[in-house]
Amino acid sequence: MFHLEIETRLRAAVSAVAPSADLATVQVRPAAEARFGDFQSNSLMAVAKALRLNPRQLATDVLARLDIADLCEPVEIAGPGFLNFRLLPGALARLLEQALGGSHLFFRPAASPRSVVIDFSSPNVAKPMHVGHIRSTGIGDALQRIWRLLGHRVVSDNHIGDWGTQFGKLLVGWKTLLDRDALGRDPIAEMERLYKEVNARCDADPATLDRARRELVQLQSGDAENLGIWKEMIRLSQVQFDTLYGRLGARFDVTLGESFYNAELPGVVESLVAAGVARESEGAVAVFSDHTLPPKEDPLLVSKDGEWVDIPALIRKSDGGFNYMTTDLATIAYRLRTWSPDEILYVVDDRQSGHFRGLFHVFSRWRPDDFRKAQLRHIGFGKILGEDGKPFKTRSGDTVKLADLLDEAEERAQKVVAEKRPDLTPDEQKEIARIVGFGAV
Ligand code: ARG
């Protein structure tokens, strides 16, 4: 902050004395040693050399033109032409007062604020948040803080997975296998157990699979009992999410899950068909390549045995159900008409990069005008790996739960704190362990 201000003023003085000097070479840096003051500039020697001037004389002339008395003590020339700057305590105090008043110490708000929707974290309900979610949550939250700091308008949206075929199986599990005590103790673990159990049965038993399908259809057609159970599953999941977001310090402006867009999905499909973008194919509705892009750049084509073949984007299944793609198309349309963003950022791991390439492409064909108004960007990232370079798993091969990871980090920090600072109260030790453990993660 100060050094840029000093640099700007120094450049003005140099250009007054030596109009042909290359001002880009005139720089101010934090002082290498405190005894030289707070900031220094070694640039005048090079300027003098380039212009064949005496460096000390140039420094003297520049100082005579340098208007800096409100920021610094009288500036010293050292050696052949070094300048040393010492801040006035009053200048520092004024800056800190501004900071107390809410303005940032190092950043100036963007000259033309942009408006951005950031889609991040977005876990699926009825499942534990796992170690991978820390990345989407951490990167997304960092982005929203930075954009806000720079004065942009941000809407952070947690697009939770609260709809989909998994609820058929979950409903069968809830109705036939639910252990109420276990649900009371650890609802997510119990829901996960139900899902795994029914999923395994479905593989072996077509009747269970059939029942899961029927439960799902009933949920989708608004059956009161199934809707009630579904809502309860979401509520229990949200409690888990909120606890973890509290620990991570992440906040969302809105949490509009996939189910929020249900009512719009039939209209999205109709509109895509009417626009000639989608068509029926084997009972389903899909978007195929229109062959306007070079095949290599076309997300709806893939190279197989030296030939380009279709990988259409499905937007309605043959059983009438809708796809992840359909929901995401409805979501873009909603975000554009609700917040008119300049950009929408999707902070989601790289395994979904194909999905987002397809999504942005299909949207560009469906709503070309809207597509030009907003920039759609996938902010991807890789997996968290263990020490062996493979995806980070527990000893038994399961994904690592985010809550367990944070707990373990705090426990390990706790041991160190207890050893090093036995003089602190247990509460003080615990608080330090929380901060150090989480900081380490
Ligand atoms: N729920 C999805 C998952 O866990 C991530 C959603 C990302 N956001 C989006 N708009 N598709 O894989």
Tab-separated table of C-alpha atoms and ligand atoms in Angstrom:
chain	number	residue	atom	x	y	z
A	1	MET	CA	0.000	0.000	0.000
A	2	PHE	CA	2.571	2.592	1.127
A	3	HIS	CA	5.311	1.418	-1.150
A	4	LEU	CA	3.100	1.757	-4.223
A	5	GLU	CA	2.124	5.243	-3.146
A	6	ILE	CA	5.782	6.208	-2.577
A	7	GLU	CA	6.711	4.636	-5.913
A	8	THR	CA	4.044	6.640	-7.759
A	9	ARG	CA	5.267	9.882	-6.234
A	10	LEU	CA	8.927	9.028	-6.844
A	11	ARG	CA	8.156	8.371	-10.517
A	12	ALA	CA	6.459	11.766	-10.780
A	13	ALA	CA	9.561	13.457	-9.343
A	14	VAL	CA	11.922	11.512	-11.636
A	15	SER	CA	9.923	12.421	-14.708
A	16	ALA	CA	9.949	16.100	-13.691
A	17	VAL	CA	13.743	16.054	-13.419
A	18	ALA	CA	14.557	13.654	-16.265
A	19	PRO	CA	11.610	13.436	-18.703
A	20	SER	CA	13.316	10.778	-20.839
A	21	ALA	CA	13.863	8.324	-17.925
A	22	ASP	CA	12.262	4.895	-18.203
A	23	LEU	CA	9.800	5.141	-15.309
A	24	ALA	CA	9.106	1.408	-15.210
A	25	THR	CA	12.622	0.930	-13.818
A	26	VAL	CA	11.911	3.294	-10.910
A	27	GLN	CA	10.864	1.006	-8.062
A	28	VAL	CA	10.383	1.133	-4.301
A	29	ARG	CA	10.908	-1.960	-2.140
A	30	PRO	CA	10.608	-2.793	1.546
A	31	ALA	CA	13.963	-1.965	3.147
A	32	ALA	CA	16.376	-4.893	3.354
A	33	GLU	CA	17.373	-3.926	6.886
A	34	ALA	CA	15.464	-1.965	9.490
A	35	ARG	CA	18.343	0.469	10.029
A	36	PHE	CA	17.821	1.724	6.454
A	37	GLY	CA	14.223	2.690	7.249
A	38	ASP	CA	10.963	1.111	6.020
A	39	PHE	CA	11.322	1.320	2.241
A	40	GLN	CA	14.173	1.902	-0.146
A	41	SER	CA	14.798	2.611	-3.791
A	42	ASN	CA	17.983	1.622	-5.587
A	43	SER	CA	16.670	2.679	-8.971
A	44	LEU	CA	18.155	6.105	-9.406
A	45	MET	CA	21.679	4.782	-10.050
A	46	ALA	CA	20.473	2.835	-13.089
A	47	VAL	CA	18.462	5.819	-14.325
A	48	ALA	CA	21.536	8.052	-13.947
A	49	LYS	CA	23.701	5.547	-15.764
A	50	ALA	CA	21.247	5.256	-18.673
A	51	LEU	CA	21.080	9.046	-19.021
A	52	ARG	CA	24.787	9.637	-18.270
A	53	LEU	CA	24.038	11.768	-15.216
A	54	ASN	CA	25.818	11.967	-11.881
A	55	PRO	CA	23.790	9.658	-9.597
A	56	ARG	CA	24.087	11.706	-6.405
A	57	GLN	CA	23.207	14.880	-8.262
A	58	LEU	CA	20.188	13.162	-9.837
A	59	ALA	CA	19.114	11.923	-6.395
A	60	THR	CA	19.426	15.417	-4.934
A	61	ASP	CA	17.406	16.954	-7.793
A	62	VAL	CA	14.705	14.256	-7.546
A	63	LEU	CA	14.366	14.748	-3.786
A	64	ALA	CA	13.903	18.469	-4.341
A	65	ARG	CA	10.857	17.633	-6.490
A	66	LEU	CA	9.566	14.747	-4.331
A	67	ASP	CA	6.366	15.626	-2.528
A	68	ILE	CA	6.177	13.111	0.318
A	69	ALA	CA	6.248	15.071	3.589
A	70	ASP	CA	2.793	13.775	4.591
A	71	LEU	CA	4.017	10.137	4.510
A	72	CYS	CA	7.713	10.056	5.360
A	73	GLU	CA	10.413	11.700	7.376
A	74	PRO	CA	12.881	13.735	5.294
A	75	VAL	CA	14.386	11.230	2.823
A	76	GLU	CA	18.106	10.358	3.076
A	77	ILE	CA	20.433	9.729	0.187
A	78	ALA	CA	22.841	6.932	1.067
A	79	GLY	CA	26.036	5.921	-0.728
A	80	PRO	CA	26.106	6.641	-4.453
A	81	GLY	CA	22.343	7.328	-4.688
A	82	PHE	CA	20.215	4.940	-2.612
A	83	LEU	CA	17.052	6.487	-1.181
A	84	ASN	CA	15.824	5.455	2.263
A	85	PHE	CA	12.251	6.167	3.344
A	86	ARG	CA	11.004	6.204	6.962
A	87	LEU	CA	7.225	6.242	7.470
A	88	LEU	CA	5.763	8.858	9.775
A	89	PRO	CA	3.848	7.285	12.699
A	90	GLY	CA	0.952	9.585	11.793
A	91	ALA	CA	0.716	8.102	8.269
A	92	LEU	CA	0.559	4.601	9.698
A	93	ALA	CA	-2.041	5.675	12.239
A	94	ARG	CA	-4.252	7.167	9.497
A	95	LEU	CA	-4.110	3.908	7.540
A	96	LEU	CA	-5.012	1.843	10.599
A	97	GLU	CA	-7.912	4.153	11.339
A	98	GLN	CA	-9.227	3.596	7.831
A	99	ALA	CA	-8.856	-0.151	8.348
A	100	LEU	CA	-10.860	0.101	11.574
A	101	GLY	CA	-13.495	1.929	9.577
A	102	GLY	CA	-13.769	-1.109	7.333
A	103	SER	CA	-11.545	-0.344	4.371
A	104	HIS	CA	-8.971	-2.964	3.520
A	105	LEU	CA	-5.273	-2.405	4.180
A	106	PHE	CA	-3.945	-3.722	0.906
A	107	PHE	CA	-6.758	-3.826	-1.617
A	108	ARG	CA	-8.709	-1.175	-3.403
A	109	PRO	CA	-12.194	-2.105	-4.612
A	110	ALA	CA	-12.430	-2.981	-8.306
A	111	ALA	CA	-13.182	0.005	-10.526
A	112	SER	CA	-16.024	-1.834	-12.253
A	113	PRO	CA	-17.546	-4.420	-9.904
A	114	ARG	CA	-18.723	-7.666	-11.512
A	115	SER	CA	-21.476	-9.905	-10.373
A	116	VAL	CA	-20.719	-13.586	-9.888
A	117	VAL	CA	-22.528	-16.726	-8.770
A	118	ILE	CA	-20.224	-19.274	-7.113
A	119	ASP	CA	-21.513	-22.843	-6.953
A	120	PHE	CA	-19.418	-24.768	-4.454
A	121	SER	CA	-19.345	-27.563	-1.888
A	122	SER	CA	-22.650	-29.034	-3.190
A	123	PRO	CA	-22.589	-32.403	-1.379
A	124	ASN	CA	-25.236	-35.067	-1.800
A	125	VAL	CA	-27.724	-35.571	1.023
A	126	ALA	CA	-28.015	-38.773	3.081
A	127	LYS	CA	-24.282	-39.321	2.664
A	128	PRO	CA	-21.390	-38.265	4.864
A	129	MET	CA	-19.284	-35.403	3.564
A	130	HIS	CA	-15.913	-36.884	2.702
A	131	VAL	CA	-12.383	-35.603	2.477
A	132	GLY	CA	-12.821	-34.449	-1.141
A	133	HIS	CA	-15.500	-31.965	-0.092
A	134	ILE	CA	-12.943	-29.931	1.807
A	135	ARG	CA	-11.431	-28.853	-1.493
A	136	SER	CA	-14.586	-27.637	-3.175
A	137	THR	CA	-15.615	-25.988	0.091
A	138	GLY	CA	-12.206	-24.439	0.761
A	139	ILE	CA	-11.513	-23.246	-2.780
A	140	GLY	CA	-15.062	-21.984	-3.272
A	141	ASP	CA	-15.107	-20.136	0.038
A	142	ALA	CA	-11.691	-18.584	-0.670
A	143	LEU	CA	-12.973	-17.415	-4.067
A	144	GLN	CA	-16.074	-15.851	-2.587
A	145	ARG	CA	-14.030	-14.032	0.066
A	146	ILE	CA	-11.585	-12.696	-2.534
A	147	TRP	CA	-14.326	-11.568	-4.927
A	148	ARG	CA	-16.137	-9.824	-2.079
A	149	LEU	CA	-12.929	-8.213	-0.845
A	150	LEU	CA	-12.365	-6.787	-4.302
A	151	GLY	CA	-15.823	-5.240	-4.172
A	152	HIS	CA	-17.661	-7.583	-6.530
A	153	ARG	CA	-21.235	-8.735	-5.995
A	154	VAL	CA	-21.252	-12.423	-5.018
A	155	VAL	CA	-24.037	-14.965	-4.643
A	156	SER	CA	-22.710	-18.204	-3.143
A	157	ASP	CA	-24.988	-21.134	-3.854
A	158	ASN	CA	-24.702	-24.612	-2.333
A	159	HIS	CA	-26.246	-26.800	-5.056
A	160	ILE	CA	-26.832	-29.830	-2.841
A	161	GLY	CA	-27.777	-33.176	-4.396
A	162	ASP	CA	-31.177	-33.595	-2.778
A	163	TRP	CA	-32.975	-35.398	-5.588
A	164	GLY	CA	-32.304	-38.415	-7.761
A	165	THR	CA	-32.560	-42.148	-8.095
A	166	GLN	CA	-30.761	-42.850	-4.813
A	167	PHE	CA	-33.957	-41.892	-2.966
A	168	GLY	CA	-35.779	-44.950	-4.306
A	169	LYS	CA	-33.320	-47.194	-2.485
A	170	LEU	CA	-33.190	-44.954	0.563
A	171	LEU	CA	-36.988	-45.067	0.851
A	172	VAL	CA	-37.037	-48.867	0.707
A	173	GLY	CA	-34.351	-48.918	3.402
A	174	TRP	CA	-36.157	-46.366	5.578
A	175	LYS	CA	-39.440	-48.298	5.384
A	176	THR	CA	-38.073	-51.792	5.908
A	177	LEU	CA	-34.712	-51.644	7.709
A	178	LEU	CA	-34.607	-48.429	9.739
A	179	ASP	CA	-33.032	-48.633	13.188
A	180	ARG	CA	-34.518	-45.641	15.050
A	181	ASP	CA	-31.917	-45.710	17.836
A	182	ALA	CA	-29.065	-45.714	15.357
A	183	LEU	CA	-30.764	-42.865	13.489
A	184	GLY	CA	-30.922	-40.878	16.709
A	185	ARG	CA	-27.251	-41.472	17.463
A	186	ASP	CA	-25.790	-40.845	14.011
A	187	PRO	CA	-28.368	-40.141	11.293
A	188	ILE	CA	-25.912	-39.967	8.411
A	189	ALA	CA	-24.251	-43.254	9.289
A	190	GLU	CA	-27.686	-44.906	9.518
A	191	MET	CA	-28.828	-43.500	6.164
A	192	GLU	CA	-25.575	-44.607	4.612
A	193	ARG	CA	-26.097	-48.099	6.038
A	194	LEU	CA	-29.649	-48.234	4.648
A	195	TYR	CA	-28.474	-47.205	1.209
A	196	LYS	CA	-25.607	-49.696	1.088
A	197	GLU	CA	-27.809	-52.516	2.372
A	198	VAL	CA	-30.610	-51.946	-0.152
A	199	ASN	CA	-28.122	-51.345	-2.941
A	200	ALA	CA	-26.526	-54.744	-2.268
A	201	ARG	CA	-29.946	-56.433	-2.152
A	202	CYS	CA	-30.947	-54.839	-5.453
A	203	ASP	CA	-27.988	-56.465	-7.175
A	204	ALA	CA	-29.181	-59.916	-6.113
A	205	ASP	CA	-32.935	-59.446	-6.024
A	206	PRO	CA	-34.961	-57.920	-8.891
A	207	ALA	CA	-37.999	-57.527	-6.622
A	208	THR	CA	-36.124	-55.107	-4.341
A	209	LEU	CA	-34.909	-53.150	-7.353
A	210	ASP	CA	-38.470	-52.980	-8.613
A	211	ARG	CA	-39.718	-51.768	-5.242
A	212	ALA	CA	-37.018	-49.064	-5.208
A	213	ARG	CA	-38.213	-47.891	-8.631
A	214	ARG	CA	-41.815	-47.746	-7.460
A	215	GLU	CA	-40.898	-45.791	-4.302
A	216	LEU	CA	-39.011	-43.322	-6.464
A	217	VAL	CA	-41.933	-42.866	-8.875
A	218	GLN	CA	-44.236	-42.298	-5.911
A	219	LEU	CA	-41.879	-39.713	-4.461
A	220	GLN	CA	-41.687	-37.954	-7.808
A	221	SER	CA	-45.446	-37.916	-8.181
A	222	GLY	CA	-45.850	-36.274	-4.796
A	223	ASP	CA	-46.888	-39.152	-2.502
A	224	ALA	CA	-47.283	-37.610	0.968
A	225	GLU	CA	-45.581	-40.351	2.968
A	226	ASN	CA	-42.543	-40.524	0.690
A	227	LEU	CA	-42.265	-36.749	0.528
A	228	GLY	CA	-42.313	-36.627	4.339
A	229	ILE	CA	-39.503	-39.178	4.643
A	230	TRP	CA	-37.510	-37.422	1.930
A	231	LYS	CA	-37.827	-34.085	3.745
A	232	GLU	CA	-36.706	-35.703	6.993
A	233	MET	CA	-33.626	-37.134	5.265
A	234	ILE	CA	-32.747	-33.688	3.926
A	235	ARG	CA	-33.262	-32.063	7.302
A	236	LEU	CA	-30.971	-34.584	9.008
A	237	SER	CA	-28.319	-34.091	6.328
A	238	GLN	CA	-28.516	-30.318	6.609
A	239	VAL	CA	-27.747	-30.591	10.329
A	240	GLN	CA	-24.563	-32.477	9.439
A	241	PHE	CA	-23.644	-29.980	6.706
A	242	ASP	CA	-24.202	-27.014	9.004
A	243	THR	CA	-21.993	-28.487	11.714
A	244	LEU	CA	-19.166	-29.013	9.237
A	245	TYR	CA	-19.596	-25.610	7.601
A	246	GLY	CA	-19.445	-24.123	11.088
A	247	ARG	CA	-16.117	-25.844	11.705
A	248	LEU	CA	-14.787	-24.783	8.296
A	249	GLY	CA	-16.119	-21.245	8.573
A	250	ALA	CA	-17.857	-21.464	5.172
A	251	ARG	CA	-21.094	-19.613	4.467
A	252	PHE	CA	-23.621	-19.647	1.652
A	253	ASP	CA	-26.055	-16.985	0.576
A	254	VAL	CA	-28.471	-19.615	-0.707
A	255	THR	CA	-28.791	-23.384	-0.665
A	256	LEU	CA	-30.934	-24.222	-3.666
A	257	GLY	CA	-30.605	-27.957	-4.141
A	258	GLU	CA	-31.399	-29.922	-7.252
A	259	SER	CA	-35.002	-30.475	-6.115
A	260	PHE	CA	-35.616	-26.707	-6.274
A	261	TYR	CA	-35.697	-26.992	-10.080
A	262	ASN	CA	-38.036	-30.007	-10.343
A	263	ALA	CA	-41.073	-28.121	-11.575
A	264	GLU	CA	-39.085	-26.520	-14.399
A	265	LEU	CA	-37.576	-29.663	-15.897
A	266	PRO	CA	-40.432	-30.650	-18.256
A	267	GLY	CA	-40.437	-27.104	-19.660
A	268	VAL	CA	-36.668	-27.184	-20.177
A	269	VAL	CA	-36.964	-30.370	-22.232
A	270	GLU	CA	-39.896	-29.006	-24.270
A	271	SER	CA	-38.053	-25.804	-24.959
A	272	LEU	CA	-34.900	-27.642	-26.090
A	273	VAL	CA	-36.968	-29.824	-28.416
A	274	ALA	CA	-38.887	-26.814	-29.777
A	275	ALA	CA	-35.593	-25.000	-30.437
A	276	GLY	CA	-34.410	-27.996	-32.439
A	277	VAL	CA	-31.530	-28.587	-30.047
A	278	ALA	CA	-32.812	-31.869	-28.554
A	279	ARG	CA	-34.620	-34.804	-30.131
A	280	GLU	CA	-36.059	-38.154	-29.222
A	281	SER	CA	-33.797	-41.148	-29.410
A	282	GLU	CA	-34.746	-44.673	-28.367
A	283	GLY	CA	-37.517	-43.373	-26.125
A	284	ALA	CA	-35.224	-40.865	-24.409
A	285	VAL	CA	-34.634	-37.212	-25.258
A	286	ALA	CA	-31.069	-36.173	-25.984
A	287	VAL	CA	-28.894	-33.454	-27.477
A	288	PHE	CA	-26.592	-34.623	-30.264
A	289	SER	CA	-23.634	-32.905	-31.887
A	290	ASP	CA	-24.666	-30.349	-34.508
A	291	HIS	CA	-21.246	-30.759	-36.159
A	292	THR	CA	-20.531	-27.047	-36.096
A	293	LEU	CA	-17.431	-27.400	-33.897
A	294	PRO	CA	-14.198	-29.126	-34.868
A	295	PRO	CA	-14.747	-32.690	-33.570
A	296	LYS	CA	-11.868	-32.349	-31.109
A	297	GLU	CA	-13.622	-29.459	-29.396
A	298	ASP	CA	-17.117	-30.934	-29.553
A	299	PRO	CA	-18.097	-32.308	-26.133
A	300	LEU	CA	-20.837	-34.404	-27.755
A	301	LEU	CA	-18.378	-36.424	-29.851
A	302	VAL	CA	-15.740	-38.911	-28.777
A	303	SER	CA	-13.059	-40.623	-30.815
A	304	LYS	CA	-13.371	-44.415	-30.973
A	305	ASP	CA	-11.175	-46.622	-33.149
A	306	GLY	CA	-10.224	-43.632	-35.270
A	307	GLU	CA	-13.801	-42.449	-35.797
A	308	TRP	CA	-15.884	-39.735	-34.190
A	309	VAL	CA	-18.973	-41.150	-32.517
A	310	ASP	CA	-21.830	-39.448	-30.656
A	311	ILE	CA	-21.928	-39.128	-26.891
A	312	PRO	CA	-25.283	-37.333	-26.660
A	313	ALA	CA	-26.276	-35.360	-23.569
A	314	LEU	CA	-29.341	-37.056	-22.079
A	315	ILE	CA	-32.006	-34.693	-20.827
A	316	ARG	CA	-34.912	-37.104	-20.325
A	317	LYS	CA	-34.630	-40.830	-19.715
A	318	SER	CA	-36.901	-43.328	-21.445
A	319	ASP	CA	-38.766	-43.837	-18.138
A	320	GLY	CA	-39.566	-40.103	-18.052
A	321	GLY	CA	-37.013	-39.243	-15.372
A	322	PHE	CA	-34.729	-36.238	-15.819
A	323	ASN	CA	-30.940	-36.080	-15.739
A	324	TYR	CA	-28.212	-34.175	-13.904
A	325	MET	CA	-27.766	-32.236	-17.177
A	326	THR	CA	-31.420	-31.160	-17.257
A	327	THR	CA	-31.281	-29.840	-13.694
A	328	ASP	CA	-28.080	-27.961	-14.426
A	329	LEU	CA	-29.621	-26.344	-17.533
A	330	ALA	CA	-32.610	-25.195	-15.476
A	331	THR	CA	-30.185	-23.944	-12.822
A	332	ILE	CA	-28.258	-21.739	-15.257
A	333	ALA	CA	-31.508	-20.276	-16.604
A	334	TYR	CA	-32.707	-19.538	-13.048
A	335	ARG	CA	-29.420	-17.942	-11.989
A	336	LEU	CA	-29.320	-15.718	-15.058
A	337	ARG	CA	-32.846	-14.427	-14.648
A	338	THR	CA	-32.575	-14.035	-10.866
A	339	TRP	CA	-29.145	-12.446	-10.399
A	340	SER	CA	-27.976	-11.409	-13.922
A	341	PRO	CA	-24.418	-12.504	-13.161
A	342	ASP	CA	-21.435	-11.691	-15.384
A	343	GLU	CA	-19.958	-15.041	-14.424
A	344	ILE	CA	-21.009	-18.358	-12.928
A	345	LEU	CA	-18.219	-20.397	-11.337
A	346	TYR	CA	-18.580	-24.122	-10.640
A	347	VAL	CA	-16.060	-25.354	-8.075
A	348	VAL	CA	-16.275	-29.093	-8.664
A	349	ASP	CA	-13.589	-31.777	-8.974
A	350	ASP	CA	-12.071	-32.635	-12.350
A	351	ARG	CA	-13.995	-35.870	-12.772
A	352	GLN	CA	-16.941	-33.689	-13.788
A	353	SER	CA	-15.077	-31.608	-16.364
A	354	GLY	CA	-16.767	-33.539	-19.190
A	355	HIS	CA	-20.167	-32.805	-17.693
A	356	PHE	CA	-19.466	-29.075	-17.528
A	357	ARG	CA	-18.039	-28.898	-21.045
A	358	GLY	CA	-21.215	-30.569	-22.285
A	359	LEU	CA	-23.438	-28.390	-20.118
A	360	PHE	CA	-21.938	-25.078	-21.275
A	361	HIS	CA	-22.061	-26.220	-24.894
A	362	VAL	CA	-25.684	-27.371	-24.748
A	363	PHE	CA	-26.644	-24.132	-22.996
A	364	SER	CA	-24.911	-22.088	-25.731
A	365	ARG	CA	-27.082	-23.794	-28.343
A	366	TRP	CA	-30.277	-23.512	-26.293
A	367	ARG	CA	-29.920	-19.839	-25.233
A	368	PRO	CA	-27.249	-18.262	-27.456
A	369	ASP	CA	-28.010	-14.690	-26.348
A	370	ASP	CA	-27.899	-15.467	-22.633
A	371	PHE	CA	-24.770	-17.521	-23.188
A	372	ARG	CA	-22.965	-14.464	-24.537
A	373	LYS	CA	-23.985	-12.366	-21.523
A	374	ALA	CA	-22.441	-14.587	-18.854
A	375	GLN	CA	-19.164	-16.430	-18.625
A	376	LEU	CA	-19.584	-20.010	-17.405
A	377	ARG	CA	-16.459	-21.499	-15.845
A	378	HIS	CA	-15.620	-24.825	-14.307
A	379	ILE	CA	-13.019	-24.408	-11.551
A	380	GLY	CA	-11.667	-27.954	-11.363
A	381	PHE	CA	-9.252	-29.632	-8.967
A	382	GLY	CA	-7.836	-33.111	-8.468
A	383	LYS	CA	-8.256	-35.811	-5.868
A	384	ILE	CA	-6.659	-35.813	-2.437
A	385	LEU	CA	-3.988	-38.497	-2.473
A	386	GLY	CA	-2.511	-40.497	0.372
A	387	GLU	CA	1.200	-40.919	1.053
A	388	ASP	CA	1.267	-43.791	-1.454
A	389	GLY	CA	0.111	-41.483	-4.261
A	390	LYS	CA	-3.275	-43.230	-4.461
A	391	PRO	CA	-6.653	-41.679	-3.563
A	392	PHE	CA	-6.733	-41.061	0.183
A	393	LYS	CA	-8.668	-43.899	1.873
A	394	THR	CA	-9.054	-45.328	5.366
A	395	ARG	CA	-7.230	-48.560	6.225
A	396	SER	CA	-10.355	-50.540	5.381
A	397	GLY	CA	-10.530	-48.853	1.969
A	398	ASP	CA	-13.444	-46.488	2.643
A	399	THR	CA	-13.438	-42.818	1.761
A	400	VAL	CA	-12.242	-40.668	4.641
A	401	LYS	CA	-15.039	-38.710	6.294
A	402	LEU	CA	-14.423	-35.016	6.569
A	403	ALA	CA	-15.516	-34.891	10.218
A	404	ASP	CA	-13.082	-37.711	11.093
A	405	LEU	CA	-10.236	-35.953	9.333
A	406	LEU	CA	-10.828	-32.742	11.274
A	407	ASP	CA	-11.220	-34.666	14.553
A	408	GLU	CA	-7.963	-36.520	14.029
A	409	ALA	CA	-6.071	-33.352	13.154
A	410	GLU	CA	-7.313	-31.749	16.368
A	411	GLU	CA	-6.491	-34.826	18.434
A	412	ARG	CA	-2.945	-34.932	17.134
A	413	ALA	CA	-2.477	-31.234	17.787
A	414	GLN	CA	-3.956	-31.738	21.263
A	415	LYS	CA	-1.233	-34.255	22.126
A	416	VAL	CA	1.483	-31.824	21.135
A	417	VAL	CA	-0.105	-28.942	23.034
A	418	ALA	CA	-0.582	-31.054	26.183
A	419	GLU	CA	3.069	-32.052	26.063
A	420	LYS	CA	4.475	-28.603	25.394
A	421	ARG	CA	2.143	-26.455	27.483
A	422	PRO	CA	1.012	-28.436	30.536
A	423	ASP	CA	0.631	-25.067	32.289
A	424	LEU	CA	-2.445	-24.170	30.207
A	425	THR	CA	-5.967	-25.133	31.279
A	426	PRO	CA	-7.615	-27.973	29.341
A	427	ASP	CA	-9.942	-25.444	27.669
A	428	GLU	CA	-7.031	-23.316	26.503
A	429	GLN	CA	-5.220	-26.393	25.218
A	430	LYS	CA	-8.320	-27.510	23.381
A	431	GLU	CA	-8.792	-24.175	21.675
A	432	ILE	CA	-5.158	-24.070	20.520
A	433	ALA	CA	-5.432	-27.661	19.283
A	434	ARG	CA	-8.564	-26.740	17.325
A	435	ILE	CA	-6.871	-23.822	15.621
A	436	VAL	CA	-3.562	-25.609	14.948
A	437	GLY	CA	-5.204	-28.875	13.847
A	438	PHE	CA	-7.616	-27.192	11.471
A	439	GLY	CA	-4.898	-24.844	10.245
A	440	ALA	CA	-2.722	-27.847	9.411
A	441	VAL	CA	-5.518	-29.449	7.374
B	1	ARG	N1	-23.780	-32.805	-6.045
B	1	ARG	C1	-22.751	-32.968	-7.029
B	1	ARG	C2	-21.777	-34.049	-6.598
B	1	ARG	O1	-21.611	-34.302	-5.426
B	1	ARG	C3	-21.981	-31.700	-7.305
B	1	ARG	C4	-22.816	-30.564	-7.852
B	1	ARG	C5	-21.989	-29.495	-8.467
B	1	ARG	N2	-22.761	-28.398	-8.982
B	1	ARG	C6	-23.492	-28.420	-10.093
B	1	ARG	N3	-24.209	-27.364	-10.411
B	1	ARG	N4	-23.547	-29.494	-10.867
B	1	ARG	O2	-21.137	-34.647	-7.437
